[in-house]
N, CA, C and O of each residue as an XYZ file, in Angstrom:
748
protein
N      10.487     26.492     31.482
C      11.440     25.478     31.462
C      11.525     24.765     30.242
O      12.587     24.626     29.635
N      10.277     24.242     29.809
C      10.122     23.644     28.570
C      10.535     24.458     27.313
O      11.227     24.043     26.383
N      10.026     25.602     27.444
C      10.238     26.575     26.341
C      11.635     26.741     25.939
O      11.912     27.014     24.772
N      12.660     26.569     26.969
C      14.013     26.842     26.706
C      14.702     25.592     25.865
O      15.703     25.712     25.158
N      14.040     24.494     26.063
C      14.432     23.292     25.378
C      14.083     23.181     24.000
O      14.856     22.688     23.179
N      12.752     23.696     23.661
C      12.125     23.565     22.373
C      11.216     24.711     22.391
O      10.587     24.979     23.415
N      11.095     25.484     21.201
C      10.079     26.550     21.071
C       8.922     26.165     21.009
O       8.052     26.869     21.521
N       8.559     24.870     20.331
C       7.102     24.410     20.270
C       6.711     23.668     21.467
O       5.520     23.387     21.605
N       7.568     23.313     22.356
C       7.201     22.603     23.570
C       6.859     21.187     23.345
O       7.119     20.576     22.308
N       6.239     20.684     24.414
C       5.755     19.398     24.449
C       4.292     19.230     24.399
O       3.611     19.589     25.360
N       3.748     18.698     23.322
C       2.446     18.619     23.227
C       1.552     17.779     24.415
O       0.384     17.962     24.757
N       2.439     16.895     24.856
C       1.830     15.839     25.905
C       2.171     16.447     27.224
O       1.902     15.800     28.237
N       2.748     17.652     27.327
C       3.030     18.158     28.672
C       3.820     17.235     29.724
O       3.562     17.248     30.928
N       4.753     16.478     29.169
C       5.354     15.558     30.109
C       6.185     16.230     31.183
O       6.132     15.841     32.349
N       6.948     17.231     30.796
C       7.805     17.831     31.788
C       6.983     18.606     32.780
O       7.316     18.642     33.964
N       5.859     19.260     32.302
C       5.036     19.932     33.274
C       4.348     19.021     34.179
O       4.074     19.397     35.319
N       4.056     17.899     33.784
C       3.354     16.908     34.677
C       4.381     16.324     35.717
O       3.997     16.026     36.848
N       5.695     16.163     35.323
C       6.740     15.624     36.259
C       6.977     16.862     37.189
O       6.896     16.639     38.397
N       7.244     18.063     36.806
C       7.464     19.003     37.688
C       6.215     19.385     38.833
O       6.411     19.684     40.011
N       5.038     19.298     38.221
C       3.825     19.580     39.032
C       3.710     18.363     40.098
O       3.310     18.595     41.239
N       4.056     17.129     39.707
C       4.033     16.096     40.539
C       5.115     16.300     41.701
O       4.859     16.055     42.879
N       6.260     16.739     41.281
C       7.328     16.976     42.242
C       6.903     17.987     43.297
O       7.105     17.791     44.496
N       6.358     18.981     42.857
C       5.892     20.198     43.703
C       4.797     19.529     44.565
O       4.785     19.780     45.770
N       3.998     18.804     44.104
C       3.023     18.188     44.994
C       3.482     17.313     46.069
O       3.032     17.417     47.210
N       4.397     16.424     45.724
C       5.002     15.565     46.618
C       5.823     16.355     47.828
O       5.922     15.949     48.986
N       6.343     17.481     47.330
C       7.158     18.433     48.333
C       6.049     19.342     49.081
O       6.422     20.148     49.934
N       4.782     19.215     48.775
C       3.781     20.064     49.297
C       3.955     21.533     49.045
O       3.749     22.414     49.879
N       4.335     21.697     47.876
C       4.507     23.147     47.429
C       3.410     23.410     46.331
O       3.630     23.563     45.129
N       2.152     23.435     46.982
C       1.013     23.612     46.003
C       1.002     24.799     45.151
O       0.608     24.726     43.987
N       1.381     25.800     45.630
C       1.238     27.114     44.846
C       2.315     26.844     43.593
O       2.062     27.198     42.442
N       3.325     26.292     43.909
C       4.273     26.090     42.714
C       3.591     25.109     41.581
O       3.692     25.247     40.362
N       2.978     24.236     42.182
C       2.334     23.280     41.217
C       1.353     23.907     40.357
O       1.281     23.633     39.159
N       0.428     24.924     41.060
C      -0.524     25.523     40.275
C       0.205     26.598     39.207
O      -0.331     26.910     38.144
N       1.401     27.074     39.613
C       2.153     28.072     38.878
C       2.682     27.337     37.686
O       2.708     27.985     36.640
N       3.103     26.113     37.657
C       3.372     25.256     36.590
C       2.351     25.259     35.586
O       2.661     25.374     34.401
N       1.159     25.143     35.953
C       0.046     24.856     35.072
C      -0.447     26.284     34.519
O      -0.954     26.392     33.402
N      -0.279     27.241     35.286
C      -0.576     28.626     34.722
C       0.347     29.078     33.664
O      -0.036     29.579     32.606
N       1.666     28.866     34.016
C       2.649     29.112     33.012
C       2.428     28.416     31.761
O       2.573     28.998     30.687
N       2.027     26.997     31.857
C       1.828     26.288     30.561
C       0.595     26.784     29.868
O       0.474     26.693     28.646
N      -0.303     27.299     30.632
C      -1.478     27.775     29.876
C      -1.250     28.976     29.256
O      -1.963     29.303     28.306
N      -0.264     29.765     29.692
C       0.010     31.009     28.904
C       0.605     30.734     27.558
O       0.388     31.506     26.624
N       1.372     29.627     27.417
C       2.186     29.176     26.278
C       1.293     28.413     25.370
O       1.394     28.564     24.152
N       0.395     27.574     25.908
C      -0.466     26.620     25.176
C      -1.962     27.096     25.375
O      -2.754     26.434     26.047
N      -2.281     28.207     24.793
C      -3.626     28.727     25.123
C      -4.838     28.037     24.555
O      -5.971     28.200     25.007
N      -4.489     27.139     23.383
C      -5.650     26.459     22.777
C      -5.529     24.969     23.191
O      -6.242     24.192     22.556
N      -4.760     24.471     24.125
C      -4.764     23.207     24.489
C      -5.577     22.801     25.765
O      -5.229     23.129     26.900
N      -6.706     22.047     25.474
C      -7.515     21.572     26.423
C      -6.825     20.890     27.677
O      -7.214     21.082     28.829
N      -5.844     20.139     27.359
C      -4.993     19.427     28.252
C      -4.334     20.305     29.406
O      -4.205     19.907     30.564
N      -3.961     21.469     28.968
C      -3.308     22.352     29.836
C      -4.438     22.793     30.911
O      -4.346     22.683     32.134
N      -5.452     23.282     30.219
C      -6.568     23.909     31.117
C      -7.201     22.811     31.949
O      -7.474     23.095     33.116
N      -7.452     21.671     31.529
C      -7.954     20.685     32.363
C      -7.149     20.350     33.610
O      -7.642     20.075     34.704
N      -5.704     20.411     33.284
C      -4.826     20.004     34.233
C      -4.772     21.097     35.387
O      -4.721     20.801     36.581
N      -4.790     22.470     34.863
C      -4.840     23.507     35.722
C      -6.139     23.504     36.626
O      -6.053     23.694     37.839
N      -7.240     23.301     36.043
C      -8.483     23.198     36.786
C      -8.479     22.016     37.923
O      -8.947     22.147     39.053
N      -7.870     20.859     37.410
C      -7.808     19.665     38.411
C      -6.926     20.029     39.561
O      -7.220     19.702     40.711
N      -5.854     20.698     39.266
C      -4.837     21.079     40.292
C      -5.578     22.139     41.345
O      -5.465     21.937     42.554
N      -6.337     23.271     40.847
C      -7.034     23.999     41.571
C      -7.890     23.383     42.497
O      -7.920     23.647     43.699
N      -8.722     22.393     41.802
C      -9.741     21.655     42.637
C      -9.057     20.838     43.749
O      -9.473     20.805     44.907
N      -8.059     20.234     43.332
C      -7.350     19.472     44.332
C      -6.820     20.115     45.537
O      -6.682     19.442     46.559
N      -6.515     21.339     45.509
C      -6.040     22.155     46.459
C      -7.131     23.168     47.019
O      -6.876     24.170     47.686
N      -8.363     22.740     46.638
C      -9.605     23.476     47.259
C      -9.624     25.021     46.876
O     -10.025     25.874     47.669
N      -9.193     25.293     45.693
C      -9.179     26.648     45.333
C     -10.365     26.692     44.248
O     -10.122     26.928     43.065
N     -11.634     26.454     44.718
C     -12.755     26.248     43.898
C     -13.177     27.541     43.215
O     -13.592     27.462     42.059
N     -13.113     28.688     43.802
C     -13.514     29.893     43.183
C     -12.473     30.236     41.959
O     -12.879     30.748     40.917
N     -11.216     29.936     42.161
C     -10.236     30.109     41.087
C     -10.527     29.127     39.811
O     -10.419     29.468     38.633
N     -10.892     27.924     40.256
C     -11.196     26.931     39.219
C     -12.538     27.353     38.499
O     -12.688     27.193     37.287
N     -13.467     27.880     39.287
C     -14.752     28.218     38.576
C     -14.429     29.487     37.619
O     -15.086     29.637     36.588
N     -13.515     30.299     37.940
C     -13.196     31.635     37.290
C     -12.512     31.033     35.951
O     -12.884     31.448     34.854
N     -11.541     30.083     36.059
C     -10.886     29.672     34.914
C     -11.912     29.011     33.939
O     -11.802     29.207     32.729
N     -12.869     28.261     34.431
C     -13.912     27.597     33.527
C     -14.673     28.677     32.883
O     -14.913     28.552     31.682
N     -15.090     29.724     33.514
C     -15.814     30.868     32.962
C     -14.963     31.653     31.894
O     -15.478     32.089     30.864
N     -13.752     31.793     32.174
C     -12.887     32.479     31.147
C     -12.569     31.668     29.951
O     -12.368     32.260     28.891
N     -12.495     30.287     30.010
C     -12.037     29.567     28.816
C     -13.128     28.949     28.049
O     -12.863     28.520     26.926
N     -14.297     28.852     28.504
C     -15.398     28.164     27.865
C     -15.654     28.563     26.506
O     -16.209     27.757     25.759
N     -15.286     29.827     26.041
C     -15.638     30.252     24.719
C     -14.376     30.328     23.848
O     -14.488     30.629     22.660
N     -13.184     30.066     24.393
C     -12.034     30.056     23.704
C     -11.820     29.076     22.622
O     -12.369     27.977     22.691
N     -11.096     29.380     21.672
C     -10.788     28.329     20.602
C      -9.922     27.343     20.951
O      -8.730     27.473     20.671
N     -10.411     26.166     21.640
C      -9.536     25.088     22.169
C      -9.509     23.978     21.015
O     -10.308     23.883     20.083
N      -8.429     23.175     21.285
C      -8.473     21.968     20.361
C      -9.552     20.801     20.773
O      -9.794     19.878     19.995
N     -10.099     20.902     21.892
C     -11.200     19.870     22.282
C     -12.060     20.735     23.251
O     -11.929     20.533     24.458
N     -12.850     21.597     22.851
C     -13.639     22.257     23.861
C     -14.626     21.480     24.684
O     -14.944     21.793     25.831
N     -15.111     20.398     23.993
C     -16.079     19.575     24.595
C     -15.527     19.024     25.956
O     -16.252     18.866     26.939
N     -14.219     18.752     25.933
C     -13.692     18.227     27.318
C     -13.759     19.278     28.400
O     -14.048     18.960     29.554
N     -13.507     20.478     28.064
C     -13.692     21.645     29.024
C     -14.981     21.668     29.377
O     -15.175     21.649     30.593
N     -15.982     21.707     28.640
C     -17.347     21.787     28.920
C     -17.829     20.715     29.754
O     -18.649     20.927     30.648
N     -17.338     19.520     29.491
C     -17.871     18.458     30.413
C     -17.253     18.477     31.844
O     -17.871     18.172     32.863
N     -15.819     18.916     31.780
C     -15.210     19.012     33.071
C     -15.888     20.253     33.864
O     -15.954     20.162     35.090
N     -16.338     21.282     33.289
C     -17.022     22.369     33.976
C     -18.344     21.947     34.433
O     -18.765     22.274     35.543
N     -19.006     21.236     33.620
C     -20.362     20.681     34.178
C     -20.217     19.769     35.322
O     -21.028     19.791     36.247
N     -19.217     18.973     35.293
C     -19.035     17.966     36.419
C     -18.504     18.783     37.695
O     -18.869     18.474     38.830
N     -17.726     19.716     37.473
C     -17.321     20.632     38.559
C     -18.514     21.392     39.178
O     -18.591     21.496     40.402
N     -19.452     21.928     38.355
C     -20.740     22.591     38.909
C     -21.535     21.553     39.659
O     -22.041     21.831     40.745
N     -21.662     20.314     39.083
C     -22.453     19.420     39.694
C     -21.896     18.956     41.189
O     -22.672     18.752     42.123
N     -20.551     18.825     41.292
C     -19.996     18.511     42.496
C     -19.871     19.603     43.534
O     -20.103     19.416     44.729
N     -19.479     20.788     42.995
C     -18.994     21.794     44.087
C     -19.724     23.073     43.902
O     -19.456     24.034     44.624
N     -20.643     23.142     42.964
C     -21.296     24.429     42.495
C     -22.724     24.509     43.126
O     -23.039     23.611     43.907
N     -23.579     25.470     42.863
C     -24.944     25.572     43.303
C     -25.761     25.277     42.104
O     -25.289     25.127     40.977
N     -26.997     25.205     42.411
C     -27.967     24.993     41.187
C     -28.010     26.079     40.385
O     -28.056     25.878     39.172
N     -28.004     27.250     40.819
C     -27.845     28.475     39.862
C     -26.639     28.449     39.088
O     -26.642     28.695     37.881
N     -25.544     28.142     39.778
C     -24.020     27.986     38.929
C     -24.341     26.879     38.013
O     -23.984     27.102     36.856
N     -24.879     25.822     38.199
C     -25.062     24.717     37.306
C     -25.953     25.262     36.098
O     -25.670     25.009     34.927
N     -27.004     25.998     36.461
C     -27.805     26.413     35.322
C     -27.196     27.530     34.406
O     -27.415     27.568     33.195
N     -26.474     28.368     35.024
C     -25.488     29.289     34.274
C     -24.576     28.516     33.430
O     -24.421     28.787     32.240
N     -23.903     27.453     34.091
C     -22.981     26.806     33.241
C     -23.526     26.248     32.072
O     -22.987     26.442     30.983
N     -24.697     25.471     32.213
C     -25.314     24.791     31.109
C     -25.744     25.689     29.924
O     -25.584     25.397     28.739
N     -26.337     26.874     30.424
C     -26.632     27.944     29.357
C     -25.442     28.308     28.725
O     -25.433     28.331     27.494
N     -24.315     28.633     29.428
C     -23.058     29.055     28.725
C     -22.582     28.019     27.785
O     -22.217     28.321     26.649
N     -22.574     26.785     28.235
C     -22.127     25.597     27.344
C     -22.861     25.568     26.090
O     -22.308     25.478     24.994
N     -24.141     25.647     26.273
C     -25.049     25.428     25.159
C     -24.764     26.708     24.024
O     -24.827     26.523     22.808
N     -24.507     27.756     24.527
C     -24.302     28.820     23.642
C     -22.890     28.619     23.085
O     -22.773     28.819     21.875
N     -21.833     28.268     23.748
C     -20.653     27.955     23.326
C     -20.546     26.773     22.271
O     -19.727     26.766     21.351
N     -21.473     25.777     22.519
C     -21.540     24.646     21.533
C     -22.088     25.169     20.250
O     -21.583     24.745     19.211
N     -23.068     26.049     20.190
C     -23.709     26.592     19.097
C     -22.604     27.355     18.288
O     -22.465     27.089     17.094
N     -21.797     28.313     18.907
C     -20.718     29.030     18.279
C     -19.745     28.025     17.597
O     -19.421     28.144     16.415
N     -19.292     27.016     18.417
C     -18.288     26.000     17.886
C     -18.761     25.302     16.721
O     -17.983     25.069     15.795
N     -20.247     24.866     16.675
C     -20.695     24.230     15.516
C     -20.810     25.037     14.350
O     -20.548     24.568     13.242
N     -21.193     26.257     14.516
C     -21.212     27.160     13.453
C     -19.951     27.337     12.806
O     -19.837     27.221     11.586
N     -19.002     27.613     13.561
C     -17.486     27.769     13.060
C     -17.122     26.502     12.368
O     -16.680     26.602     11.224
N     -17.253     25.274     12.929
C     -16.859     24.103     12.316
C     -17.731     23.938     10.905
O     -17.154     23.522      9.900
N     -18.942     24.233     10.878
C     -19.544     24.257      9.672
C     -19.061     25.146      8.597
O     -19.068     24.813      7.412
N     -18.642     26.281      9.033
C     -17.980     27.308      8.014
C     -16.667     26.662      7.566
O     -16.415     26.625      6.361
N     -15.811     26.148      8.467
C     -14.696     25.470      8.117
C     -14.827     24.410      7.105
O     -14.078     24.348      6.130
N     -15.837     23.523      7.351
C     -16.116     22.492      6.485
C     -16.566     22.797      5.109
O     -16.266     22.141      4.112
N     -17.378     23.945      5.147
C     -17.852     24.420      3.948
C     -16.601     25.019      3.055
O     -16.460     24.755      1.861
N     -15.829     25.756      3.718
C     -14.619     26.234      3.140
C     -13.704     25.282      2.636
O     -13.080     25.490      1.595
N     -13.575     24.187      3.346
C     -12.641     23.124      2.890
C     -13.292     22.389      1.665
O     -12.609     21.921      0.754
N     -14.571     22.326      1.704
C     -15.269     21.509      0.641
C     -15.142     22.454     -0.599
O     -14.781     21.938     -1.656
N     -15.381     23.653     -0.564
C     -15.232     24.731     -1.679
C     -13.786     24.628     -2.190
O     -13.615     24.618     -3.409
N     -12.720     24.549     -1.352
C     -11.284     24.484     -1.714
C     -11.103     23.099     -2.498
O     -10.415     23.018     -3.516
N     -11.725     22.116     -1.979
C     -11.464     20.684     -2.500
C     -12.203     20.706     -3.975
O     -11.774     20.077     -4.943
N     -13.365     21.522     -3.988
C     -14.082     21.504     -5.362
C     -13.088     22.318     -6.257
O     -12.785     21.788     -7.325
N     -12.563     23.491     -5.972
C     -11.726     24.213     -6.820
C     -10.425     23.498     -7.331
O      -9.907     23.730     -8.423
N      -9.985     22.642     -6.449
C      -8.895     21.800     -6.756
C      -9.279     20.808     -7.685
O      -8.421     20.526     -8.522
N     -10.418     20.175     -7.748
C     -10.939     19.133     -8.608
C     -11.206     19.836     -9.983
O     -11.014     19.188    -11.012
N     -11.615     21.062    -10.041
C     -11.861     21.813    -11.335
C     -10.619     22.119    -12.017
O     -10.536     22.130    -13.246
N      -9.678     22.362    -11.255
C      -8.277     22.946    -11.884
C      -7.501     21.723    -12.505
O      -6.586     21.909    -13.307
N      -7.881     20.521    -12.123
C      -7.124     19.407    -12.531
C      -7.778     19.101    -13.946
O      -8.978     18.978    -14.194
N      -6.661     19.007    -14.839
C      -7.029     18.800    -16.308
C      -7.686     17.458    -16.531
O      -7.164     16.494    -15.971
N      -8.686     17.277    -17.223
C      -9.342     16.027    -17.431
C      -8.484     15.159    -18.438
O      -8.116     15.710    -19.475
N      -8.170     13.956    -18.226
C      -7.459     13.150    -19.327
C      -8.577     12.760    -20.241
O      -9.761     12.646    -19.924
N      -8.002     12.559    -21.504
C      -8.672     12.109    -22.726
C      -8.726     10.563    -22.517
O      -7.798      9.914    -22.034
N      -9.867     10.070    -22.917
C     -10.111      8.597    -23.162
C     -10.000      8.232    -24.567
O     -10.709      8.819    -25.384
N      -9.231      7.376    -24.918
C      -9.140      6.769    -26.252
C     -10.070      5.561    -26.360
O     -10.172      4.689    -25.498
N     -10.664      5.604    -27.393
C     -11.788      4.408    -27.712
C     -10.914      3.308    -28.204
O     -10.005      3.521    -29.007
N     -11.184      2.160    -27.732
C     -10.583      0.938    -28.437
C     -11.688     -0.017    -28.808
O     -12.808      0.049    -28.301
N     -11.339     -0.894    -29.697
C     -12.427     -1.733    -30.428
C     -12.549     -2.912    -29.341
O     -11.623     -3.703    -29.162
N     -13.605     -2.964    -28.718
C     -13.956     -4.004    -27.719
C     -15.037     -4.927    -28.424
O     -16.129     -4.456    -28.739
N     -14.725     -6.190    -28.653
C     -16.002     -6.893    -29.073
C     -17.082     -6.957    -28.109
O     -16.897     -7.124    -26.904
N     -18.312     -6.809    -28.711
C     -19.671     -6.860    -27.947
C     -20.000     -8.231    -27.997
O     -19.853     -8.836    -29.060
N     -20.445     -8.830    -26.940
C     -20.886    -10.184    -26.667
C     -22.402    -10.109    -27.131
O     -23.093     -9.110    -26.934
N     -22.851    -11.241    -27.759
C     -24.348    -11.330    -28.173
C     -25.019    -11.775    -26.990
O     -24.623    -12.780    -26.399
N     -26.060    -11.071    -26.572
C     -26.793    -11.469    -25.333
C     -27.530    -12.729    -25.492
O     -27.940    -13.263    -24.461
N     -27.777    -13.322    -26.702
C     -28.449    -14.544    -26.893
C     -27.546    -15.877    -26.681
O     -28.039    -16.981    -26.450
N     -26.130    -15.618    -26.793
C     -25.167    -16.821    -26.575
C     -24.753    -16.759    -25.146
O     -24.326    -15.696    -24.697
N     -24.844    -17.783    -24.423
C     -24.464    -17.821    -23.162
C     -23.483    -18.959    -23.134
O     -23.863    -20.065    -23.519
N     -22.150    -18.767    -22.674
C     -21.075    -19.641    -22.459
C     -20.784    -19.949    -21.108
O     -20.159    -19.195    -20.362
N     -21.344    -21.314    -20.719
C     -21.003    -21.700    -19.357
C     -20.242    -23.007    -19.192
O     -20.622    -24.062    -19.700
N     -19.262    -22.891    -18.531
C     -18.367    -24.084    -18.489
C     -18.428    -24.465    -16.966
O     -17.826    -23.756    -16.160
N     -19.078    -25.475    -16.582
C     -19.349    -25.952    -15.323
C     -18.789    -27.351    -15.080
O     -19.411    -28.281    -15.593
N     -17.709    -27.620    -14.373
C     -17.094    -28.984    -14.232
C     -18.086    -29.710    -13.196
O     -18.588    -30.810    -13.426
N     -18.283    -29.049    -12.166
C     -19.015    -29.776    -11.026
C     -19.715    -28.538    -10.261
O     -19.205    -27.427    -10.118
N     -20.815    -28.893     -9.860
C     -21.508    -27.990     -9.044
C     -20.945    -27.997     -7.612
O     -20.802    -29.079     -7.041
N     -20.624    -26.860     -7.014
C     -20.041    -26.827     -5.573
C     -21.224    -27.012     -4.602
O     -22.304    -26.428     -4.692
N     -20.829    -28.003     -3.561
C     -21.833    -28.105     -2.638
C     -21.899    -26.742     -1.624
O     -20.907    -26.059     -1.367
N     -23.085    -26.517     -1.168
C     -23.228    -25.388     -0.120
C     -23.086    -25.946      1.240
O     -23.892    -26.766      1.682
N     -22.130    -25.537      1.871
C     -21.937    -25.977      3.281
C     -21.780    -24.854      4.233
O     -20.601    -24.678      4.539
N     -22.482    -24.175      4.701
C     -22.221    -23.057      5.677
C     -21.164    -22.280      5.423
O     -20.884    -22.081      4.241
N     -20.394    -21.706      6.421
C     -19.441    -20.860      6.300
C     -18.032    -21.380      6.650
O     -17.041    -20.666      6.494
N     -17.960    -22.725      7.159
C     -16.707    -23.042      7.435
C     -16.091    -23.917      6.206
O     -16.796    -24.502      5.384
N     -14.770    -23.917      6.208
C     -14.091    -24.509      5.067
C     -14.127    -25.917      5.445
O     -14.358    -26.290      6.595
N     -13.855    -26.825      4.292
C     -13.728    -28.210      4.598
C     -12.357    -28.663      5.091
O     -11.341    -28.047      4.769
N     -12.334    -29.712      5.851
C     -11.131    -30.095      6.485
C     -10.201    -30.853      5.393
O     -10.675    -31.702      4.639
N      -8.969    -30.509      5.375
C      -8.088    -31.228      4.490
C      -7.786    -32.551      4.765
O      -7.632    -32.915      5.931
N      -7.681    -33.335      3.805
C      -7.306    -34.740      4.057
C      -5.807    -34.947      4.633
O      -4.890    -34.507      3.939
N      -5.559    -35.455      5.606
C      -4.379    -35.787      6.170
C      -3.705    -36.956      5.560
O      -4.372    -37.951      5.277
N      -2.430    -36.908      5.337
C      -1.772    -38.038      4.589
C      -1.706    -39.155      5.675
O      -1.681    -38.896      6.878
N      -1.683    -40.302      5.206
C      -1.711    -41.559      5.991
C      -0.307    -41.625      6.451
O       0.612    -41.419      5.658
N      -0.081    -41.926      7.800
C       1.189    -42.198      8.374
C       1.755    -40.860      8.951
O       2.746    -40.957      9.675
N       1.242    -39.645      8.713
C       1.701    -38.401      9.164
C       1.103    -38.181     10.590
O      -0.114    -38.193     10.772
N       1.984    -37.984     11.571
C       1.396    -37.810     12.991
C       1.990    -36.430     13.386
O       3.067    -36.021     12.952
N       1.222    -35.773     14.216
C       1.545    -34.460     14.669
C       2.502    -34.682     15.966
O       2.312    -35.489     16.876
N       3.559    -33.781     15.826
C       4.560    -33.972     17.145
C       4.032    -33.187     18.265
O       3.479    -32.104     18.071
N       4.177    -33.674     19.374
C       3.883    -33.095     20.665
C       4.681    -31.740     20.962
O       5.907    -31.822     20.887
N       4.179    -30.637     21.256
C       4.754    -29.441     21.430
C       5.395    -29.487     23.001
O       4.782    -30.008     23.932
N       6.469    -28.980     23.113
C       7.125    -28.956     24.407
C       7.211    -27.582     24.740
O       8.060    -26.874     24.199
N       6.307    -27.074     25.691
C       6.316    -25.642     26.007
C       7.280    -25.321     27.052
O       6.972    -25.537     28.224
N       8.421    -24.825     26.748
C       9.546    -24.519     27.749
C       9.592    -22.960     27.896
O      10.413    -22.435     28.648
């Protein structure tokens, strides 16, 4: 439905949320799940789609499907993989077994390592490209101007008065005599 209106879709998934909520209120649970599955096919790298899908599956007690989704997507190149990993760990703590939690933590640790390596390579590549851009920029020539050099033995100090040191607050300004503040009327 969203793809018909715009090829890029809605990054905030507003229409999908509304449609899923309508299906939930009409107690058409499978249709609500289908909305998120269709959105996941179009937005494969969006953590928001995947967390919405797993939350909907959990809400309707389809725990095996939710666990399967987490296992399938934990190594995908997502826009915020840490959110998925945290949701998976919470899921396993609430609904899984100790063995499932241990497997989850191991897989998340490996996935974190892979993401950190990928991000380091991307940062290195971006830094190298930034360096090349800096090298390609032509340096500007600096012209020398005659600047008088001050004699270090001569010190010119003009001090009218020595300011008083008073903390960090500013001094109160003198109020003119006869000036009174008007009362504010809060309407």
